[in-house]
Amino acid sequence: MTSSSSTSSSASSSSATHPLDEALQLTASSDATGQYEGQTHPGYWNMVGPFGGITAATLLQAILQHPDRLGDPLSLTVNYAGALTAGAFTVQATPVRTNRSTQHWTLSILQAGADGAQVVTTTATAVTAVRRETWSVGDVPMPQVPPPAEQKAIVAPLGAVEWLNRYEMRPIAGFIPRTWDGSGDHSLTQLWMRDTPPRPIDFVALSALADVFFPRVWLRRARQVPAGTVSITVYFHATAEQLQATGTGFLLGQARGQEFRNGFFDQTVQLWNEAGTMLATSHQIVYYKE
């Protein structure tokens, strides 16, 4: 059964008119439990398909709407097998095993191909859990950085991908290079971020925010090579109560690559609220092309 203390859906914490809520609208199918119909949203469009974060949030939304869900999100792994095209799609969310305090899920997104047959574009696994009060400590404190009010928000340039307009980003360090001359020497980025217009944070918004960073290879090399996420895992550390306390405030995001080798690199991310509470971490593997 669903935990009554959790944030059961994005609609429970925000207006249905927010672009994120519009993009995450799923209609339960009458054919099978855990099957939902959705539609891509132009407001979250990337270069060749939806922004990867909105795809992750859509999969999580299917779990949050599932009538048999136990607990709140603990982890979500999304594998981008192929780009979604503009239009309708189907999400299948299946709880494959439910234990006393954890529940394990498999998920997929399907869309009609050129011949009309359903094709899998995205696969995922997830774990939800009932959290219990125990000894807890944070071993990675939030960096000492200037507050959001002291940083200028970026304005997406004319012609940029549309999803950039859905987020307010206030860079602190390591933003996109001004010149693409191959002189990069690190891959660390720090910035304040939140949905725009401001929206109370919840699990679906958090999963999308974990993927707002541009490819680390761009910063490390100062060269704008083609790149795209292959797989991302988001770990949710926050409780629903901690998210509620965060409200519409900014999150501090920090991203860094660890290894760039033979066409793939990894990226690790931490997200804190303004009070210094770590809400989520993520790790992804990214393809880049020479």
Short mmCIF file of N, CA and C in Angstrom, two decimals, residues 96-246:
data_model
loop_
_atom_site.label_atom_id
_atom_site.label_comp_id
_atom_site.label_asym_id
_atom_site.label_seq_id
_atom_site.Cartn_x
_atom_site.Cartn_y
_atom_site.Cartn_z
N VAL A 96 8.10 -5.48 -8.96
CA VAL A 96 8.47 -6.89 -9.14
C VAL A 96 8.67 -7.62 -7.82
N ARG A 97 8.94 -6.89 -6.75
CA ARG A 97 9.03 -7.52 -5.44
C ARG A 97 8.81 -6.47 -4.36
N THR A 98 7.99 -6.85 -3.37
CA THR A 98 7.72 -5.97 -2.24
C THR A 98 8.14 -6.68 -0.95
N ASN A 99 9.07 -6.05 -0.24
CA ASN A 99 9.52 -6.57 1.04
C ASN A 99 8.87 -5.77 2.17
N ARG A 100 9.36 -5.97 3.38
CA ARG A 100 8.75 -5.29 4.52
C ARG A 100 8.87 -3.77 4.41
N SER A 101 10.03 -3.30 3.98
CA SER A 101 10.24 -1.85 3.93
C SER A 101 10.76 -1.35 2.59
N THR A 102 11.00 -2.23 1.62
CA THR A 102 11.45 -1.81 0.30
C THR A 102 10.62 -2.45 -0.79
N GLN A 103 10.55 -1.76 -1.91
CA GLN A 103 9.80 -2.26 -3.06
C GLN A 103 10.64 -2.02 -4.31
N HIS A 104 10.75 -3.05 -5.15
CA HIS A 104 11.62 -2.99 -6.33
C HIS A 104 10.76 -2.94 -7.60
N TRP A 105 11.19 -2.09 -8.54
CA TRP A 105 10.39 -1.78 -9.72
C TRP A 105 11.19 -1.95 -11.01
N THR A 106 10.48 -2.34 -12.06
CA THR A 106 11.00 -2.23 -13.41
C THR A 106 10.06 -1.32 -14.19
N LEU A 107 10.63 -0.53 -15.09
CA LEU A 107 9.84 0.43 -15.85
C LEU A 107 10.32 0.49 -17.29
N SER A 108 9.45 0.93 -18.17
CA SER A 108 9.82 1.14 -19.56
C SER A 108 8.91 2.19 -20.17
N ILE A 109 9.44 2.87 -21.18
CA ILE A 109 8.65 3.78 -21.99
C ILE A 109 8.63 3.22 -23.41
N LEU A 110 7.43 3.15 -23.97
CA LEU A 110 7.27 2.64 -25.32
C LEU A 110 6.59 3.69 -26.18
N GLN A 111 6.92 3.67 -27.48
CA GLN A 111 6.34 4.61 -28.41
C GLN A 111 6.25 3.96 -29.78
N ALA A 112 5.24 4.32 -30.52
CA ALA A 112 5.05 3.74 -31.85
C ALA A 112 6.18 4.15 -32.78
N GLY A 113 6.76 3.15 -33.46
CA GLY A 113 7.81 3.42 -34.43
C GLY A 113 7.23 3.79 -35.78
N ALA A 114 8.10 3.87 -36.79
CA ALA A 114 7.67 4.27 -38.12
C ALA A 114 6.64 3.32 -38.71
N ASP A 115 6.73 2.03 -38.32
CA ASP A 115 5.78 1.04 -38.84
C ASP A 115 4.55 0.88 -37.96
N GLY A 116 4.45 1.68 -36.91
CA GLY A 116 3.30 1.61 -36.01
C GLY A 116 3.48 0.67 -34.84
N ALA A 117 4.50 -0.18 -34.88
CA ALA A 117 4.73 -1.13 -33.79
C ALA A 117 5.36 -0.40 -32.60
N GLN A 118 5.03 -0.85 -31.38
CA GLN A 118 5.56 -0.25 -30.16
C GLN A 118 7.04 -0.60 -30.00
N VAL A 119 7.86 0.42 -29.75
CA VAL A 119 9.30 0.26 -29.59
C VAL A 119 9.69 0.80 -28.21
N VAL A 120 10.56 0.08 -27.50
CA VAL A 120 11.06 0.56 -26.21
C VAL A 120 12.10 1.64 -26.45
N THR A 121 11.87 2.83 -25.88
CA THR A 121 12.84 3.92 -25.97
C THR A 121 13.67 4.06 -24.70
N THR A 122 13.10 3.65 -23.57
CA THR A 122 13.74 3.88 -22.28
C THR A 122 13.42 2.72 -21.34
N THR A 123 14.42 2.27 -20.59
CA THR A 123 14.18 1.28 -19.54
C THR A 123 14.66 1.86 -18.21
N ALA A 124 14.14 1.32 -17.12
CA ALA A 124 14.52 1.84 -15.81
C ALA A 124 14.25 0.81 -14.73
N THR A 125 14.95 0.99 -13.63
CA THR A 125 14.65 0.27 -12.39
C THR A 125 14.57 1.29 -11.28
N ALA A 126 13.88 0.96 -10.22
CA ALA A 126 13.74 1.88 -9.10
C ALA A 126 13.52 1.09 -7.82
N VAL A 127 13.77 1.76 -6.71
CA VAL A 127 13.47 1.21 -5.39
C VAL A 127 12.75 2.29 -4.60
N THR A 128 11.63 1.93 -4.00
CA THR A 128 10.97 2.80 -3.04
C THR A 128 11.12 2.16 -1.66
N ALA A 129 10.98 2.97 -0.62
CA ALA A 129 11.23 2.44 0.72
C ALA A 129 10.47 3.23 1.76
N VAL A 130 10.16 2.55 2.85
CA VAL A 130 9.61 3.20 4.04
C VAL A 130 10.78 3.54 4.95
N ARG A 131 11.01 4.82 5.16
CA ARG A 131 12.14 5.25 5.98
C ARG A 131 11.75 5.25 7.46
N ARG A 132 12.71 4.88 8.29
CA ARG A 132 12.50 4.88 9.73
C ARG A 132 13.56 5.74 10.40
N GLU A 133 13.21 6.42 11.48
CA GLU A 133 14.15 7.29 12.19
C GLU A 133 15.27 6.44 12.78
N THR A 134 16.51 6.74 12.37
CA THR A 134 17.69 6.04 12.89
C THR A 134 18.82 7.05 13.01
N TRP A 135 19.99 6.59 13.43
CA TRP A 135 21.19 7.42 13.43
C TRP A 135 21.46 7.88 12.01
N SER A 136 21.74 9.16 11.82
CA SER A 136 21.97 9.73 10.49
C SER A 136 23.04 10.80 10.59
N VAL A 137 23.85 10.92 9.52
CA VAL A 137 24.89 11.95 9.47
C VAL A 137 25.20 12.25 8.02
N GLY A 138 25.57 13.49 7.74
CA GLY A 138 26.02 13.86 6.41
C GLY A 138 27.52 13.95 6.37
N ASP A 139 28.17 13.20 5.48
CA ASP A 139 29.64 13.17 5.43
C ASP A 139 30.20 14.07 4.34
N VAL A 140 29.33 14.69 3.53
CA VAL A 140 29.77 15.64 2.49
C VAL A 140 29.03 16.95 2.73
N PRO A 141 29.59 17.84 3.52
CA PRO A 141 28.89 19.10 3.82
C PRO A 141 28.77 19.98 2.59
N MET A 142 27.75 20.84 2.59
CA MET A 142 27.57 21.76 1.48
C MET A 142 28.75 22.73 1.44
N PRO A 143 29.30 23.00 0.25
CA PRO A 143 30.41 23.96 0.14
C PRO A 143 29.99 25.36 0.59
N GLN A 144 30.95 26.13 1.05
CA GLN A 144 30.71 27.52 1.40
C GLN A 144 30.70 28.34 0.11
N VAL A 145 29.53 28.83 -0.26
CA VAL A 145 29.38 29.56 -1.52
C VAL A 145 28.52 30.81 -1.27
N PRO A 146 28.60 31.80 -2.15
CA PRO A 146 27.74 32.97 -2.02
C PRO A 146 26.27 32.58 -2.14
N PRO A 147 25.37 33.30 -1.46
CA PRO A 147 23.93 32.97 -1.53
C PRO A 147 23.37 33.26 -2.92
N PRO A 148 22.21 32.69 -3.23
CA PRO A 148 21.63 32.86 -4.57
C PRO A 148 21.44 34.32 -4.97
N ALA A 149 21.06 35.17 -4.03
CA ALA A 149 20.78 36.57 -4.35
C ALA A 149 22.01 37.31 -4.87
N GLU A 150 23.21 36.79 -4.58
CA GLU A 150 24.44 37.45 -5.02
C GLU A 150 24.92 36.95 -6.38
N GLN A 151 24.23 36.00 -6.96
CA GLN A 151 24.63 35.44 -8.26
C GLN A 151 23.60 35.81 -9.32
N LYS A 152 24.06 36.15 -10.50
CA LYS A 152 23.16 36.50 -11.59
C LYS A 152 22.59 35.25 -12.25
N ALA A 153 21.30 35.30 -12.55
CA ALA A 153 20.68 34.20 -13.27
C ALA A 153 21.06 34.27 -14.74
N ILE A 154 21.33 33.13 -15.34
CA ILE A 154 21.66 33.12 -16.77
C ILE A 154 20.39 33.27 -17.58
N VAL A 155 20.53 33.80 -18.77
CA VAL A 155 19.42 33.92 -19.71
C VAL A 155 19.77 33.05 -20.91
N ALA A 156 18.92 32.08 -21.22
CA ALA A 156 19.19 31.19 -22.33
C ALA A 156 19.29 32.00 -23.62
N PRO A 157 20.34 31.80 -24.43
CA PRO A 157 20.48 32.57 -25.67
C PRO A 157 19.39 32.22 -26.66
N LEU A 158 19.13 33.17 -27.55
CA LEU A 158 18.12 32.96 -28.58
C LEU A 158 18.48 31.72 -29.40
N GLY A 159 17.51 30.84 -29.57
CA GLY A 159 17.73 29.63 -30.34
C GLY A 159 18.22 28.45 -29.52
N ALA A 160 18.44 28.66 -28.20
CA ALA A 160 18.88 27.56 -27.35
C ALA A 160 17.76 26.54 -27.18
N VAL A 161 18.11 25.35 -26.72
CA VAL A 161 17.10 24.31 -26.52
C VAL A 161 16.07 24.81 -25.50
N GLU A 162 14.82 24.44 -25.70
CA GLU A 162 13.71 25.03 -24.96
C GLU A 162 13.74 24.70 -23.47
N TRP A 163 14.20 23.51 -23.09
CA TRP A 163 14.10 23.12 -21.68
C TRP A 163 14.91 24.03 -20.76
N LEU A 164 15.91 24.72 -21.30
CA LEU A 164 16.70 25.63 -20.46
C LEU A 164 15.84 26.74 -19.87
N ASN A 165 14.74 27.09 -20.56
CA ASN A 165 13.85 28.13 -20.06
C ASN A 165 12.97 27.68 -18.91
N ARG A 166 13.00 26.41 -18.57
CA ARG A 166 12.18 25.89 -17.48
C ARG A 166 12.90 25.96 -16.13
N TYR A 167 14.15 26.42 -16.14
CA TYR A 167 14.93 26.43 -14.89
C TYR A 167 15.63 27.77 -14.70
N GLU A 168 15.66 28.22 -13.46
CA GLU A 168 16.45 29.38 -13.08
C GLU A 168 17.78 28.87 -12.57
N MET A 169 18.86 29.27 -13.22
CA MET A 169 20.20 28.82 -12.86
C MET A 169 21.07 30.03 -12.56
N ARG A 170 21.75 29.99 -11.42
CA ARG A 170 22.63 31.07 -11.00
C ARG A 170 24.02 30.49 -10.77
N PRO A 171 24.87 30.51 -11.79
CA PRO A 171 26.19 29.87 -11.69
C PRO A 171 27.09 30.54 -10.65
N ILE A 172 27.88 29.71 -10.00
CA ILE A 172 28.89 30.18 -9.05
C ILE A 172 30.28 29.94 -9.63
N ALA A 173 30.52 28.74 -10.11
CA ALA A 173 31.83 28.40 -10.66
C ALA A 173 31.67 27.32 -11.72
N GLY A 174 32.59 27.33 -12.69
CA GLY A 174 32.65 26.26 -13.67
C GLY A 174 31.48 26.21 -14.63
N PHE A 175 31.04 27.38 -15.12
CA PHE A 175 29.94 27.34 -16.08
C PHE A 175 30.51 27.13 -17.49
N ILE A 176 29.64 27.15 -18.50
CA ILE A 176 30.05 26.84 -19.87
C ILE A 176 31.20 27.75 -20.30
N PRO A 177 32.25 27.18 -20.90
CA PRO A 177 33.38 28.00 -21.33
C PRO A 177 32.96 29.11 -22.31
N ARG A 178 33.63 30.25 -22.20
CA ARG A 178 33.34 31.35 -23.12
C ARG A 178 33.99 31.13 -24.48
N THR A 179 35.10 30.43 -24.50
CA THR A 179 35.77 30.12 -25.76
C THR A 179 36.04 28.63 -25.83
N TRP A 180 35.80 28.05 -26.99
CA TRP A 180 35.98 26.62 -27.20
C TRP A 180 37.36 26.39 -27.83
N ASP A 181 38.39 26.53 -26.99
CA ASP A 181 39.76 26.50 -27.51
C ASP A 181 40.58 25.33 -26.98
N GLY A 182 39.94 24.38 -26.31
CA GLY A 182 40.66 23.21 -25.81
C GLY A 182 41.50 23.47 -24.57
N SER A 183 41.25 24.58 -23.86
CA SER A 183 42.11 24.95 -22.74
C SER A 183 41.54 24.54 -21.38
N GLY A 184 40.49 23.75 -21.33
CA GLY A 184 39.88 23.36 -20.06
C GLY A 184 40.83 22.57 -19.19
N ASP A 185 40.72 22.75 -17.85
CA ASP A 185 41.61 22.03 -16.95
C ASP A 185 40.89 21.43 -15.74
N HIS A 186 39.54 21.51 -15.69
CA HIS A 186 38.79 20.88 -14.60
C HIS A 186 37.36 20.68 -15.06
N SER A 187 36.57 19.94 -14.28
CA SER A 187 35.19 19.64 -14.68
C SER A 187 34.17 19.97 -13.59
N LEU A 188 34.56 20.79 -12.60
CA LEU A 188 33.69 21.09 -11.46
C LEU A 188 32.79 22.29 -11.76
N THR A 189 31.48 22.10 -11.58
CA THR A 189 30.50 23.18 -11.70
C THR A 189 29.71 23.28 -10.41
N GLN A 190 29.46 24.51 -9.98
CA GLN A 190 28.57 24.78 -8.84
C GLN A 190 27.57 25.85 -9.28
N LEU A 191 26.30 25.64 -8.99
CA LEU A 191 25.29 26.64 -9.31
C LEU A 191 24.06 26.46 -8.44
N TRP A 192 23.36 27.57 -8.20
CA TRP A 192 22.04 27.53 -7.57
C TRP A 192 21.01 27.29 -8.66
N MET A 193 19.96 26.53 -8.34
CA MET A 193 18.98 26.16 -9.36
C MET A 193 17.60 25.96 -8.74
N ARG A 194 16.58 26.17 -9.55
CA ARG A 194 15.22 25.82 -9.16
C ARG A 194 14.34 25.88 -10.41
N ASP A 195 13.13 25.33 -10.31
CA ASP A 195 12.18 25.41 -11.41
C ASP A 195 11.77 26.86 -11.64
N THR A 196 11.42 27.18 -12.88
CA THR A 196 10.85 28.49 -13.16
C THR A 196 9.59 28.30 -14.01
N PRO A 197 8.46 28.93 -13.58
CA PRO A 197 8.33 29.72 -12.36
C PRO A 197 8.58 28.85 -11.12
N PRO A 198 8.93 29.48 -9.98
CA PRO A 198 9.22 28.70 -8.77
C PRO A 198 8.09 27.73 -8.44
N ARG A 199 8.47 26.54 -8.03
CA ARG A 199 7.52 25.47 -7.74
C ARG A 199 8.02 24.71 -6.52
N PRO A 200 7.17 24.36 -5.56
CA PRO A 200 7.63 23.58 -4.41
C PRO A 200 8.31 22.30 -4.86
N ILE A 201 9.47 22.03 -4.30
CA ILE A 201 10.23 20.85 -4.68
C ILE A 201 9.52 19.58 -4.22
N ASP A 202 9.53 18.56 -5.04
CA ASP A 202 9.06 17.23 -4.66
C ASP A 202 9.96 16.21 -5.34
N PHE A 203 9.63 14.95 -5.23
CA PHE A 203 10.54 13.92 -5.75
C PHE A 203 10.70 13.98 -7.27
N VAL A 204 9.62 14.25 -7.99
CA VAL A 204 9.73 14.29 -9.45
C VAL A 204 10.58 15.48 -9.88
N ALA A 205 10.38 16.65 -9.25
CA ALA A 205 11.19 17.81 -9.60
C ALA A 205 12.65 17.58 -9.26
N LEU A 206 12.90 16.91 -8.14
CA LEU A 206 14.26 16.62 -7.70
C LEU A 206 14.97 15.72 -8.70
N SER A 207 14.26 14.71 -9.22
CA SER A 207 14.88 13.80 -10.18
C SER A 207 15.26 14.52 -11.47
N ALA A 208 14.46 15.49 -11.89
CA ALA A 208 14.78 16.27 -13.09
C ALA A 208 15.96 17.20 -12.85
N LEU A 209 15.98 17.86 -11.69
CA LEU A 209 17.06 18.80 -11.37
C LEU A 209 18.42 18.11 -11.31
N ALA A 210 18.44 16.82 -11.03
CA ALA A 210 19.71 16.09 -10.97
C ALA A 210 20.38 15.98 -12.33
N ASP A 211 19.65 16.37 -13.40
CA ASP A 211 20.19 16.20 -14.75
C ASP A 211 20.33 17.52 -15.50
N VAL A 212 20.34 18.66 -14.81
CA VAL A 212 20.38 19.94 -15.52
C VAL A 212 21.78 20.34 -15.99
N PHE A 213 22.82 19.65 -15.55
CA PHE A 213 24.18 20.06 -15.87
C PHE A 213 24.57 19.75 -17.31
N PHE A 214 25.27 20.67 -17.94
CA PHE A 214 25.77 20.40 -19.29
C PHE A 214 26.87 19.35 -19.21
N PRO A 215 27.22 18.69 -20.33
CA PRO A 215 28.20 17.59 -20.28
C PRO A 215 29.55 18.05 -19.72
N ARG A 216 30.07 17.27 -18.79
CA ARG A 216 31.34 17.61 -18.14
C ARG A 216 32.50 17.71 -19.14
N VAL A 217 32.42 16.95 -20.22
CA VAL A 217 33.50 16.97 -21.21
C VAL A 217 33.64 18.35 -21.84
N TRP A 218 32.53 19.10 -21.93
CA TRP A 218 32.61 20.46 -22.49
C TRP A 218 33.49 21.34 -21.62
N LEU A 219 33.34 21.24 -20.31
CA LEU A 219 34.12 22.06 -19.41
C LEU A 219 35.56 21.56 -19.31
N ARG A 220 35.73 20.26 -19.20
CA ARG A 220 37.07 19.69 -19.03
C ARG A 220 37.96 19.96 -20.23
N ARG A 221 37.38 19.98 -21.43
CA ARG A 221 38.17 20.16 -22.64
C ARG A 221 38.01 21.54 -23.26
N ALA A 222 36.97 22.28 -22.83
CA ALA A 222 36.63 23.54 -23.51
C ALA A 222 36.46 23.27 -25.01
N ARG A 223 35.74 22.21 -25.28
CA ARG A 223 35.45 21.83 -26.67
C ARG A 223 34.04 21.25 -26.70
N GLN A 224 33.20 21.77 -27.57
CA GLN A 224 31.78 21.41 -27.59
C GLN A 224 31.54 20.20 -28.50
N VAL A 225 31.93 19.03 -28.00
CA VAL A 225 31.75 17.80 -28.77
C VAL A 225 30.34 17.24 -28.52
N PRO A 226 29.77 16.50 -29.47
CA PRO A 226 28.47 15.86 -29.23
C PRO A 226 28.54 14.92 -28.03
N ALA A 227 27.51 14.95 -27.19
CA ALA A 227 27.49 14.12 -25.98
C ALA A 227 26.05 13.86 -25.57
N GLY A 228 25.81 12.74 -24.90
CA GLY A 228 24.47 12.42 -24.43
C GLY A 228 24.50 11.37 -23.35
N THR A 229 23.59 11.49 -22.38
CA THR A 229 23.53 10.55 -21.26
C THR A 229 23.09 9.17 -21.74
N VAL A 230 23.80 8.15 -21.30
CA VAL A 230 23.44 6.76 -21.58
C VAL A 230 22.62 6.20 -20.43
N SER A 231 23.06 6.47 -19.20
CA SER A 231 22.37 5.96 -18.02
C SER A 231 22.61 6.90 -16.85
N ILE A 232 21.56 7.13 -16.06
CA ILE A 232 21.68 7.98 -14.87
C ILE A 232 20.99 7.29 -13.70
N THR A 233 21.60 7.38 -12.54
CA THR A 233 20.99 6.92 -11.30
C THR A 233 20.89 8.08 -10.33
N VAL A 234 19.71 8.27 -9.78
CA VAL A 234 19.47 9.30 -8.77
C VAL A 234 19.19 8.61 -7.45
N TYR A 235 19.88 9.04 -6.40
CA TYR A 235 19.65 8.53 -5.05
C TYR A 235 18.96 9.63 -4.24
N PHE A 236 17.82 9.30 -3.69
CA PHE A 236 17.03 10.27 -2.93
C PHE A 236 17.33 10.11 -1.45
N HIS A 237 17.90 11.15 -0.84
CA HIS A 237 18.22 11.12 0.58
C HIS A 237 17.17 11.85 1.41
N ALA A 238 16.43 12.75 0.79
CA ALA A 238 15.46 13.58 1.51
C ALA A 238 14.19 12.81 1.82
N THR A 239 13.59 13.15 2.92
CA THR A 239 12.24 12.68 3.23
C THR A 239 11.24 13.66 2.62
N ALA A 240 10.00 13.25 2.55
CA ALA A 240 8.96 14.14 2.04
C ALA A 240 8.86 15.40 2.89
N GLU A 241 9.09 15.25 4.20
CA GLU A 241 9.03 16.40 5.10
C GLU A 241 10.17 17.39 4.82
N GLN A 242 11.35 16.88 4.52
CA GLN A 242 12.48 17.76 4.19
C GLN A 242 12.24 18.49 2.87
N LEU A 243 11.61 17.83 1.93
CA LEU A 243 11.28 18.50 0.67
C LEU A 243 10.24 19.59 0.91
N GLN A 244 9.25 19.29 1.75
CA GLN A 244 8.23 20.28 2.05
C GLN A 244 8.86 21.50 2.71
N ALA A 245 9.83 21.29 3.60
CA ALA A 245 10.49 22.41 4.27
C ALA A 245 11.34 23.23 3.30
N THR A 246 11.83 22.60 2.23
CA THR A 246 12.62 23.31 1.22
C THR A 246 11.76 24.25 0.40
#
